[in-house]
Every structure is written in C-alpha cells, then in structure tokens.
Amino acid sequence: GESVGLHLPTLSVQEGDNSIINCAYSNSASDYFIWYKQESGKGPQFIIDIRSNMDKRQGQRVTVLLNKTVKHLSLQIAATQPGDSAVYFCAEMGGGSNYKLTFGKGTLLTVNP
Amino acid sequence: SQTIHQWPATLVQPVGSPLSLECTVEGTSNPNLYWYRQAAGRGLQLLFYSVGIGQISSEVPQNLSASRPQDRQFILSSKKLLLSDSGFYLCAWSVGGPRGGGKTQYFGPGTRLLVL
C-alpha cells in the first residue's frame, strides 16, 4: 500500500549549519505534500507545502524540494537554530483521497549550540 | 485568525471506562475536521474525518467513534477503553466547502490519553 518514509530517523547539526531532512514516498499518484514540525508534547505545526506541479518552494529559512521522478521530498532549513530542534514529519495526500494525509515516521532534528 | 482547542490536555482512565474527547475550532465556518492518533515515537494515524455536521468517515475500524454535533465541534468517544487506546490524540481542521479537499490540515494541541 501507500507509504511515506524517512531515510534518517535522527539528525544532529551544529547551530548555524544548514539541515536537510529527506523523505521518500511510494504513491506516484500523490499530488500534495506537507512538512510538519512537532515539538515534544505538542501538536504538529505546519511548515511548508508543495503541490506536484512544482519542484521547489521556499519559505522563511525553509525550502522544500520535490523530485517526482524518484519520489523524493526534502526539507532544507537554513542557519539552523536551537529552536528548530523537533521531530519533522512529511505527509502526502492524493491518489484518490482529498482528505487523507499519510504521514511518515518522522526525523528527530537536534541542534547543538 | 483560526484557533483549534482540545480538552482535556491529559487523561488517565481505567480499562473498560468510557471516553469523550472534545475539539472545537474558532474563526472559520464549515471546516473539515479530523481525529488522529499518534503512538509514542510514531507518525500520525487518521482515525476519522468529517466534511459536515453529522457526516463521519471512519478510516480504522476499532472501538472508537466520532460525532460532529455542531459545525465546529468534533468529539471522539469510546464506550469501553482498551489498553491499546493509549496515545496522543490530535484534532485537525482544514478549509471546507466544495473545494475543501487537498488542503493543509492544522492541528490542535492534542490530548494525551493513558489507559491503565
């Protein structure tokens, strides 16, 4: 069945470095992707989204890249800060459902001061 | 701006007891509403979603049920809790209406449920 997974379960970076979090998805019919940030004990917070008709989208300090050929999604965080420490989830939607988000398992990002 | 509330924030319940978790959304009309469960260290699993009052779609068959008595109120219930019902329950909303599909979902603060 459809699945969204992450290559790296944990990522540790130094403050000020750039971070790259990767995600693979298996449903080629997915047409909408979202990155969420979840801090301990809190609900997921929307970071950025991208539709399948785009391959790159930029936000404040974040960039999402979508490679439909290899079904790969990445989140780049520039100048990573301690406040960026959290679990990051990718989620996909589509393939016949406009309501169901399928989430990956998450990557724990730790920023060292 | 839109806000989403969940309560209680934490709950400890014995096995076999009933459950009622509430979610309300402010600042929007006719939202799509969702209930998710998150096991420790895991991703989110969609349990129910609703596109309107009284309209509930179930994604996972289990001893939980959902109801939407009002436009911006979504309730998750159980008649008898199981140990496996422990987890972090998250409510979410997205823009509704005829073109409400395929939209960003925004999450509430969650309810941590421990069944003993």
XYZ file of C-alpha atoms in Angstrom:
229
model
C 0.000 0.000 0.000
C 0.943 3.655 0.043
C 3.664 4.643 2.427
C 5.736 7.655 3.235
C 9.030 7.049 4.928
C 12.076 8.887 6.054
C 15.662 7.971 5.266
C 17.155 9.218 8.548
C 15.403 8.801 11.861
C 17.785 11.227 13.632
C 19.825 14.200 12.513
C 22.225 16.187 14.654
C 23.613 19.513 13.420
C 25.542 22.448 14.779
C 23.799 25.758 15.288
C 24.152 27.887 12.189
C 24.580 24.937 9.824
C 22.051 24.028 7.167
C 19.876 20.959 7.746
C 18.422 18.624 5.155
C 15.679 16.184 6.066
C 14.691 13.609 3.479
C 11.506 11.726 2.777
C 10.584 9.022 0.277
C 7.057 8.302 -0.821
C 5.725 5.350 -2.742
C 2.378 6.533 -4.117
C 3.096 8.056 -7.509
C -0.456 9.437 -7.580
C 0.203 11.703 -4.578
C -0.121 15.319 -5.597
C 0.186 17.307 -2.379
C 2.930 17.219 0.227
C 3.345 18.904 3.586
C 6.147 19.224 6.108
C 5.240 19.485 9.770
C 7.335 20.262 12.834
C 6.371 18.675 16.135
C 7.885 19.721 19.426
C 7.687 17.409 22.391
C 4.177 17.167 23.815
C 2.659 19.473 21.198
C 0.610 19.082 18.058
C 2.309 19.187 14.637
C 2.897 22.661 13.280
C 2.599 23.369 9.546
C 5.902 24.445 7.998
C 5.528 24.408 4.244
C 3.669 22.583 1.500
C 4.165 21.849 -2.166
C 1.988 20.545 -4.968
C 3.119 18.068 -7.560
C 3.154 20.691 -10.323
C 6.120 22.330 -8.595
C 9.600 21.063 -7.806
C 10.698 23.738 -5.355
C 9.086 26.088 -2.904
C 10.706 28.477 -0.462
C 9.550 29.875 2.835
C 11.250 31.710 5.635
C 14.551 29.838 6.137
C 12.988 26.678 4.700
C 12.925 25.184 1.235
C 11.054 22.092 0.085
C 12.254 20.173 -2.948
C 10.151 17.612 -4.761
C 11.582 15.069 -7.175
C 8.692 13.174 -8.688
C 10.951 11.016 -10.824
C 12.413 9.267 -7.793
C 9.506 10.076 -5.465
C 11.626 12.018 -3.041
C 10.896 15.040 -0.900
C 13.316 17.066 1.167
C 13.160 19.907 3.657
C 16.101 22.258 3.873
C 16.471 24.527 6.893
C 18.962 27.348 6.567
C 21.030 28.579 9.511
C 19.544 26.027 11.878
C 18.751 27.339 15.336
C 18.235 25.545 18.681
C 14.529 26.339 18.377
C 14.431 24.169 15.272
C 15.038 21.071 17.386
C 11.949 18.884 16.947
C 10.583 15.902 15.061
C 9.857 16.658 11.425
C 7.199 14.743 9.502
C 6.475 14.656 5.833
C 2.932 13.868 4.760
C 1.351 13.190 1.417
C -2.145 13.377 0.030
C -3.758 12.363 -3.202
C -4.140 9.225 -5.174
C -7.904 9.302 -4.890
C -8.283 10.917 -1.489
C -8.508 14.665 -0.941
C -8.778 14.311 2.808
C -6.414 11.610 3.991
C -2.889 12.641 4.857
C -0.415 9.778 5.093
C 2.437 10.561 7.463
C 5.969 9.298 7.567
C 7.541 8.138 10.810
C 9.413 11.370 11.479
C 13.002 12.559 11.809
C 14.327 13.909 15.092
C 16.431 17.004 14.470
C 18.775 18.032 17.268
C 20.591 21.346 17.032
C 23.728 21.619 19.128
C 24.674 25.096 20.359
C -7.453 34.080 12.836
C -8.427 30.463 13.309
C -7.744 28.577 16.517
C -8.334 24.992 17.489
C -8.870 23.763 21.034
C -8.743 20.316 22.553
C -9.569 19.114 26.023
C -8.657 17.671 28.292
C -4.913 18.054 27.783
C -4.173 14.829 29.625
C -6.350 11.988 30.788
C -5.762 8.805 32.774
C -8.566 6.280 32.508
C -9.033 2.661 33.647
C -9.580 -0.115 31.124
C -13.249 -0.513 30.337
C -14.206 3.057 31.168
C -15.858 5.407 28.632
C -14.066 8.203 26.804
C -15.046 11.583 25.467
C -12.519 13.960 23.909
C -13.637 17.280 22.536
C -12.287 19.506 19.809
C -13.569 22.923 18.779
C -12.462 25.301 16.056
C -12.886 29.073 16.061
C -12.603 31.616 13.291
C -13.829 29.538 10.367
C -17.066 28.067 9.089
C -17.812 24.624 7.699
C -14.320 23.277 8.276
C -13.264 19.721 7.561
C -12.387 18.095 10.874
C -10.088 15.188 11.621
C -9.103 12.914 14.511
C -5.635 11.360 14.519
C -3.834 9.114 16.963
C -0.100 9.127 17.496
C 1.643 6.302 19.297
C 4.872 7.115 21.137
C 7.693 7.784 18.663
C 5.448 7.164 15.696
C 3.712 9.064 12.931
C 0.068 10.018 12.882
C -2.751 7.651 12.024
C -6.015 9.091 10.708
C -8.992 7.771 12.662
C -11.985 9.820 11.459
C -12.749 12.812 9.325
C -15.872 14.899 8.804
C -16.843 17.237 5.997
C -20.013 18.486 7.705
C -22.400 18.178 10.638
C -23.366 14.565 11.184
C -21.044 13.332 8.418
C -18.346 10.995 9.711
C -15.916 8.848 7.740
C -14.022 6.140 9.584
C -10.570 5.152 8.459
C -9.738 2.475 11.004
C -12.282 0.031 12.470
C -11.923 -0.070 16.242
C -13.773 0.608 19.463
C -13.687 4.369 18.922
C -16.392 6.531 17.387
C -16.674 10.168 16.378
C -19.506 12.644 16.229
C -19.965 16.163 14.943
C -22.967 17.686 16.685
C -22.128 21.246 15.632
C -20.293 22.826 12.720
C -17.110 23.488 14.666
C -17.251 20.726 17.263
C -15.804 17.261 16.861
C -15.994 14.587 19.556
C -14.090 11.323 19.890
C -15.718 8.677 22.069
C -15.445 5.147 23.291
C -17.813 3.044 25.355
C -15.055 0.838 26.790
C -11.393 1.764 26.615
C -8.684 -0.788 25.866
C -5.038 -0.626 26.908
C -4.157 -0.206 23.243
C -6.163 3.018 23.113
C -3.374 4.832 24.966
C -1.746 7.503 22.859
C -1.685 11.120 21.818
C -4.936 12.171 20.157
C -4.839 15.081 17.781
C -7.659 17.004 16.216
C -7.087 18.926 12.998
C -9.052 21.162 10.670
C -8.806 22.228 7.065
C -10.731 24.576 4.826
C -14.080 23.062 3.927
C -16.612 23.517 1.182
C -16.821 22.034 -2.298
C -13.144 22.670 -2.850
C -12.105 21.688 0.641
C -10.191 18.664 -0.394
C -6.446 18.674 -0.787
C -5.917 21.430 1.705
C -3.446 21.946 4.518
C -4.505 20.480 7.852
C -3.845 22.436 11.036
C -3.504 20.598 14.305
C -4.649 21.245 17.839
C -2.501 20.859 20.967
C -3.533 17.221 21.487
C -4.822 15.093 24.347
C -2.520 12.561 25.952
C -4.532 9.509 26.998
C -3.176 6.814 29.275
C -5.311 3.737 29.789
C -4.337 1.659 32.825
